[in-house]
Short mmCIF file of C-alpha atoms in Angstrom, two decimals:
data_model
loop_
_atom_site.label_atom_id
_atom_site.label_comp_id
_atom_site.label_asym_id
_atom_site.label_seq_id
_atom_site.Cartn_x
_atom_site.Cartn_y
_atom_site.Cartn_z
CA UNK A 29 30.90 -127.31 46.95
CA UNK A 30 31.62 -125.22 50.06
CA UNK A 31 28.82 -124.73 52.65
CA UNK A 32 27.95 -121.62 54.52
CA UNK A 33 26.39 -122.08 57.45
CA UNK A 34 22.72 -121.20 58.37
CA UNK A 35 21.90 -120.36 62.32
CA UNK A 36 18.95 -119.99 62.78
CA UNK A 37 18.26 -117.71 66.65
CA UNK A 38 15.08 -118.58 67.91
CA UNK A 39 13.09 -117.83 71.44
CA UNK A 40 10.53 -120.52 71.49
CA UNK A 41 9.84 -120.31 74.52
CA UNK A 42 7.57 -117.84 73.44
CA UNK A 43 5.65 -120.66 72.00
CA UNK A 44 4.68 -122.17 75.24
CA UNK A 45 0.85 -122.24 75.98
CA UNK A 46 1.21 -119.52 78.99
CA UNK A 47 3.35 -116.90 76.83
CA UNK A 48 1.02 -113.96 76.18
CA UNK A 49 0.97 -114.00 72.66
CA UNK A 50 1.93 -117.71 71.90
CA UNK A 51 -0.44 -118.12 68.80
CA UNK A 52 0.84 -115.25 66.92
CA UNK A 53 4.65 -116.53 67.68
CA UNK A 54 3.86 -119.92 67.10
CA UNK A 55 2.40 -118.75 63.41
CA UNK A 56 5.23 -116.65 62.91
CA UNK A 57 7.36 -119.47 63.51
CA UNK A 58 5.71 -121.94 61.63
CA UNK A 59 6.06 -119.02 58.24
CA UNK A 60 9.65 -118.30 59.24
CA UNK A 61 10.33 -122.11 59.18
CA UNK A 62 8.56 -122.58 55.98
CA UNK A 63 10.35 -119.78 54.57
CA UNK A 64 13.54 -121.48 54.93
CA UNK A 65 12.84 -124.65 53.84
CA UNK A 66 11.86 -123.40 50.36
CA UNK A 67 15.13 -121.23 50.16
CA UNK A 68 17.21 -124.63 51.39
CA UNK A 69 15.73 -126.34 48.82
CA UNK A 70 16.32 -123.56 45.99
CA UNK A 71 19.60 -123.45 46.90
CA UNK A 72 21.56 -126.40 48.36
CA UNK A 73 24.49 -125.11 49.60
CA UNK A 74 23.34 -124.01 53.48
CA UNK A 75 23.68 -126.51 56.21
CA UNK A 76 21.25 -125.34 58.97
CA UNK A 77 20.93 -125.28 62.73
CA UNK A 78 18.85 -124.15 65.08
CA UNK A 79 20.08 -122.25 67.91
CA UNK A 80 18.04 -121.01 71.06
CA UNK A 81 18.92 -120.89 74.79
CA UNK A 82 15.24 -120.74 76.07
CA UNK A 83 14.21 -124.85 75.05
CA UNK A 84 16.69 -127.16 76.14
CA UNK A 85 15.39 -129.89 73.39
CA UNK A 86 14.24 -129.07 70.56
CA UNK A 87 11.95 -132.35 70.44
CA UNK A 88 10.21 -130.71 73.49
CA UNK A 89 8.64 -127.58 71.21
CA UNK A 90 4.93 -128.13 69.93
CA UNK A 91 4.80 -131.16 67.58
CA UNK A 92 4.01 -128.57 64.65
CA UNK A 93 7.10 -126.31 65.21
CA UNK A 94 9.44 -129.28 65.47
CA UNK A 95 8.42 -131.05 62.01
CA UNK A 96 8.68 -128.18 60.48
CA UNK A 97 11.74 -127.19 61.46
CA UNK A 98 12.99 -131.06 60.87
CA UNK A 99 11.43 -130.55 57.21
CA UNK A 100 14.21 -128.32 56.02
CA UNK A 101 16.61 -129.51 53.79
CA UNK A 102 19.74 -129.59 55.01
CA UNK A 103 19.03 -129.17 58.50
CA UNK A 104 22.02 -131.00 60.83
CA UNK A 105 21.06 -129.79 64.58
CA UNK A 106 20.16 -127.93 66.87
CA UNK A 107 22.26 -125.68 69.98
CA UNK A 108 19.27 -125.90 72.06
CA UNK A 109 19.66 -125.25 76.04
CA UNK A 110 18.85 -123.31 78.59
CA UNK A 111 20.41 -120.06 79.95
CA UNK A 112 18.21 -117.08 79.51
CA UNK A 113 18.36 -115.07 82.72
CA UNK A 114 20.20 -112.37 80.65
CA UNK A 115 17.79 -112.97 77.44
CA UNK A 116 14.86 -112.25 79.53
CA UNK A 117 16.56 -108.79 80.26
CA UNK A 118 18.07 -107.93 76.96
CA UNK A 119 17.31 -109.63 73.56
CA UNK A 120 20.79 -108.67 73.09
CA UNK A 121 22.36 -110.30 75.78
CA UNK A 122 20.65 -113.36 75.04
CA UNK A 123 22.24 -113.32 71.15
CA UNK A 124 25.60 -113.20 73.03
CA UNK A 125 24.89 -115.88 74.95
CA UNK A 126 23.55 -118.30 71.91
CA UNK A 127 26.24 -117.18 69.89
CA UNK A 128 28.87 -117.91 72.80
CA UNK A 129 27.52 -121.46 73.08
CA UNK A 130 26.80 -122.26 69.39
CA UNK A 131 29.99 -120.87 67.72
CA UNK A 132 32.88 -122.83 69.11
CA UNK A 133 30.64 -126.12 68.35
CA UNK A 134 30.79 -124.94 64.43
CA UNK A 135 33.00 -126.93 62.59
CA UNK A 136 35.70 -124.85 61.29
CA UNK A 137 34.93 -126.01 57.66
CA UNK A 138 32.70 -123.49 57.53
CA UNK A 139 34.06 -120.54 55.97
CA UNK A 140 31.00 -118.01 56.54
CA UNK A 141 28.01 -117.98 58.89
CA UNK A 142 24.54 -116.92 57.55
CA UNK A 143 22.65 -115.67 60.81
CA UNK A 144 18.99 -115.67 60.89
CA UNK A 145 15.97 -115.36 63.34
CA UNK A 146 13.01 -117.26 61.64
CA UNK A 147 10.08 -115.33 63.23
CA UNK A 148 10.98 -112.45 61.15
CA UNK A 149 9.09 -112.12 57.67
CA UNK A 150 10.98 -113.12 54.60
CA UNK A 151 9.73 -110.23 51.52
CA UNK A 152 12.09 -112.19 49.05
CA UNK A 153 14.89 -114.78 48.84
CA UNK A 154 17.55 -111.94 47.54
CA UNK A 155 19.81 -112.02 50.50
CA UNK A 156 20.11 -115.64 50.69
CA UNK A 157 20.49 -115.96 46.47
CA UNK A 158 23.68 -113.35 47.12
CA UNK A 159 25.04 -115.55 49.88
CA UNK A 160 24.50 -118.50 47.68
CA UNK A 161 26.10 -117.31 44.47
CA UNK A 162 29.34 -115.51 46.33
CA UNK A 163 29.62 -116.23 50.15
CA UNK A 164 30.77 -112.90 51.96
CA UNK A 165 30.23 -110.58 54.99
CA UNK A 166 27.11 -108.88 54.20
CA UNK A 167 25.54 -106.85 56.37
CA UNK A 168 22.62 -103.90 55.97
CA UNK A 169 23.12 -100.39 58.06
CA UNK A 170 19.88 -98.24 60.01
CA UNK A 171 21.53 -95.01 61.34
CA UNK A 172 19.95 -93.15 64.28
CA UNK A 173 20.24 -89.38 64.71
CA UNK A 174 20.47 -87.87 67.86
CA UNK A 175 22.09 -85.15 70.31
CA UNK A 176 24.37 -85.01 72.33
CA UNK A 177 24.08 -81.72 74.59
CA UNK A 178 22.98 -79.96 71.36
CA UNK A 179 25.52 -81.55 69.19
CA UNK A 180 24.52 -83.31 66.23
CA UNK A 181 25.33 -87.04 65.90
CA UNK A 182 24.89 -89.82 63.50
CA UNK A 183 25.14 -93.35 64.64
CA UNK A 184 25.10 -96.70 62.49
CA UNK A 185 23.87 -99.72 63.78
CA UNK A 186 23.63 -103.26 62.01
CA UNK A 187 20.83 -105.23 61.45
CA UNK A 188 21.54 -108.24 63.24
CA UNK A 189 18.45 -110.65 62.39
CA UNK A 190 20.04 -111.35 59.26
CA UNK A 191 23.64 -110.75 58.13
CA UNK A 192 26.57 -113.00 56.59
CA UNK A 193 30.12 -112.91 57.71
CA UNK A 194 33.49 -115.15 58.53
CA UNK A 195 32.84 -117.67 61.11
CA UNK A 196 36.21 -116.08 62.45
CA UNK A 197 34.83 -112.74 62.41
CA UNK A 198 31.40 -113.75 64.50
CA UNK A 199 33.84 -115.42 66.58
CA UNK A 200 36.05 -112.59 67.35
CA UNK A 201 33.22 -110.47 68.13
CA UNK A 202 31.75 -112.47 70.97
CA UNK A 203 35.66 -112.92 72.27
CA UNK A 204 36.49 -109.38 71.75
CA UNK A 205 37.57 -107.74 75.01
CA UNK A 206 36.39 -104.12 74.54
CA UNK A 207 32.62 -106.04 73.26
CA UNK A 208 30.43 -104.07 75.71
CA UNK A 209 27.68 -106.06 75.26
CA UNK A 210 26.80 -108.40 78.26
CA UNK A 211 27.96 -111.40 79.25
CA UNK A 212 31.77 -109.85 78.84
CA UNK A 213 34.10 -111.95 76.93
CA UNK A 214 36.33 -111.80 80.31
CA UNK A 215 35.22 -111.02 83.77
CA UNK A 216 35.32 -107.52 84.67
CA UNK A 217 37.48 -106.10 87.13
CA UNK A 218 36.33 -103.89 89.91
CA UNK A 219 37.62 -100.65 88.32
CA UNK A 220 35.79 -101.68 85.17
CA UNK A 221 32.19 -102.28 86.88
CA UNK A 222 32.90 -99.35 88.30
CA UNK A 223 33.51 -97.29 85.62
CA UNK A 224 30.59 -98.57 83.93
CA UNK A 225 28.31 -97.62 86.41
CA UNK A 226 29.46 -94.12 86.95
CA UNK A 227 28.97 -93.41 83.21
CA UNK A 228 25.81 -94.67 82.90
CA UNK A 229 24.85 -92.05 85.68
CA UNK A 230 26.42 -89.11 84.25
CA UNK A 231 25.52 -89.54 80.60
CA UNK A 232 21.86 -89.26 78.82
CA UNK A 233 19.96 -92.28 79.51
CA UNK A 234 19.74 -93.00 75.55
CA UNK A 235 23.52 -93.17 75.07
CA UNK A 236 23.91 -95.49 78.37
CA UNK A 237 20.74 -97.59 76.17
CA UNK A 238 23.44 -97.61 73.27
CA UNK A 239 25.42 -99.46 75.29
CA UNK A 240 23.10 -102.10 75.85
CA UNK A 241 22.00 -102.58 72.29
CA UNK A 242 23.60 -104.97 70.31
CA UNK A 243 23.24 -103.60 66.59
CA UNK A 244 25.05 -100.65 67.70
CA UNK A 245 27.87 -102.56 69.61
CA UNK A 246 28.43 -104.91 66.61
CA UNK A 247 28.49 -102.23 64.31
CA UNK A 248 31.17 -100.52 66.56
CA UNK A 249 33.21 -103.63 66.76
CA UNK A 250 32.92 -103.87 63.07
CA UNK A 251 34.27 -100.50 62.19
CA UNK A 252 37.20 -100.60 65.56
CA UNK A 253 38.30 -103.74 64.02
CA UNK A 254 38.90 -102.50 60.14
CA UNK A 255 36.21 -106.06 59.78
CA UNK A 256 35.34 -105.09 55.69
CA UNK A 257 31.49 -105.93 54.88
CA UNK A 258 29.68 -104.83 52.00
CA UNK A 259 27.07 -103.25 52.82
CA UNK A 260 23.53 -104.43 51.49
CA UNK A 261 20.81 -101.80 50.84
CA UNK A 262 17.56 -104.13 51.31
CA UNK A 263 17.38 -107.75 53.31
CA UNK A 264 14.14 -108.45 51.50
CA UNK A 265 13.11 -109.19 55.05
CA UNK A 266 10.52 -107.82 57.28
CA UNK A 267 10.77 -107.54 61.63
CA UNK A 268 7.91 -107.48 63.72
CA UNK A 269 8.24 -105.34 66.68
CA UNK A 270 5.59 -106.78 69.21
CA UNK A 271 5.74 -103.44 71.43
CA UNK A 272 4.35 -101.69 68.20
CA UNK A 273 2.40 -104.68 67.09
CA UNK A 274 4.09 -103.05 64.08
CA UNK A 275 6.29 -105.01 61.07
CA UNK A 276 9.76 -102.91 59.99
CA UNK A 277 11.13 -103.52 56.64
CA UNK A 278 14.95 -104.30 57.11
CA UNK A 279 17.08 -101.85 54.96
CA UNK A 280 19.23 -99.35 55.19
CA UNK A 281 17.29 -96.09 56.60
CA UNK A 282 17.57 -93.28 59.10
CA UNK A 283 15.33 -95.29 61.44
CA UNK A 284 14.15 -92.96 63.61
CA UNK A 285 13.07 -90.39 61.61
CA UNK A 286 11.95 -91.53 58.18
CA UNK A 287 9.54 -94.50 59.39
CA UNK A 288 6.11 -94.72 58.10
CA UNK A 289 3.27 -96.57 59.54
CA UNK A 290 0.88 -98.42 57.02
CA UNK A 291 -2.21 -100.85 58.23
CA UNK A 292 -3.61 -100.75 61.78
CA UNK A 293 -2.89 -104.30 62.81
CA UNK A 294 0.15 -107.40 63.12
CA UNK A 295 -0.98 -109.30 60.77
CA UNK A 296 0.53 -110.05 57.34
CA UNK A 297 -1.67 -106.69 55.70
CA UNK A 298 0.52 -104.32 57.86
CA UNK A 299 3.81 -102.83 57.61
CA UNK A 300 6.15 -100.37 58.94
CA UNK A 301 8.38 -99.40 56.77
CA UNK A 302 11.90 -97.16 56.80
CA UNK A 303 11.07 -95.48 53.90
CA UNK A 304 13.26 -92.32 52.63
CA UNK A 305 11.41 -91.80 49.68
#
């Protein structure tokens, strides 16, 4: 039987008694962990690891959070260290940076990687059941619409808290030269740092932001590099955004403009919701 891969991308340094919010991530955690460890043991064919560059040892996190993660079946590891001067910035720039670490430590037997950040809410199992019965790059779109000096524009972006795809396709993301997501696959030349910094002063500050965001960039990678994906109309998996104190259903939706807001708090009651009904 052939094994996908599970990562799961944590920050649990958010867990930490002095974080703001600690009890609230730690629960989250301690659901999204739970979550997992009844899909691993539906379905047997996911190795998992854990993956975070805020905790340097993962037998360092809370007692609680550390069973439970050891509790799923078929968990082999962890990619646990610390480097999050650029996470602390840019959730995005922290991804890189996991992903940069963890990926060339993945055995090559592994055909397909199954990424996914445990303090999000798992709805259903539906995503995971597909990857199961026919490994594959799966991804779900959001589109934004903006524009640009009065011009119309439409632009996809992936959800990247949970996806599938070919180890060999992660991996030429995060060594893809024209990846404009920080930190660059290469050093950047003088011209280039340049260059970046006098666009990001002429254009819109929400296109330089597009830059910086990594659903759009791996979307745009995706499409430059003719990388096929099917593309998945509902994750069965819930996001909470903790500026909003507000949970986002993950599925394909114009995200901007056809969210709803239902419930008045973050707990489990509450959702936000991309709905285009």
């Amino acid at each position: 039987m052939n094994k996908t891969a599970l990562i799961l991308s944590t920050a649990l340094v958010t867990t930490r008694p002095d974080f703001p919010a600690h009890d609230r991530r730690v629960r989250q955690y301690l659901n999204g962990f739970e979550q997992v460890a009844q899909v691993c043991a539906k379905y047997a064919v996911f190795d998992v690891y854990s993956m975070d560059s805020t905790v340097e040892n993962a037998a360092a996190l809370d007692p609680a959070l550390f069973e439970a993660l050891q509790r799923i079946p078929g968990y082999r590891g962890s990619f646990h260290f610390w480097d999050n001067d650029l996470g602390r910035i840019n959730r995005g720039w922290g991804l890189m940076v996991q992903w940069m670490h963890a990926l060339p430590q993945i055995a090559d037997p592994y055909e397909y990687i199954l990424h996914y950040e445990p303090r999000q809410d798992m709805l259903n199992d539906s995503f995971f059941a597909r990857v199961a019965a026919q490994p594959g790059n799966y991804c779900c779109v959001m589109r934004d619409h903006m524009k640009l000096y009065g011009i119309p524009m439409t632009f996809e972006k992936i959800w990247t808290g949970c996806f599938c795809l070919k180890l060999r396709d992660l991996r030429g993301y995060c060594a893809a030269e024209d990846r404009r997501m920080l930190p660059p696959a290469k050093p950047l030349t003088s011209l280039q740092r340049g260059y970046r910094a006098a666009r990001d002063r002429v254009v819109p500050a929400w296109v330089a932001g597009l830059f910086n965001e990594i659903e759009y960039d791996f979307a745009r990678y995706l499409r430059r590099h003719n990388v096929p994906y099917e593309r998945i109309a509902h994750l069965g998996v819930r996001w909470h955004f903790d500026l909003l104190e507000r949970w986002f259903e993950m599925k394909e939706c114009d995200f901007l403009a056809d969210w709803t807001i239902i419930g008045e708090s973050a707990d489990r009651t509450c959702d936000r919701t991309c709905d285009r009904t």
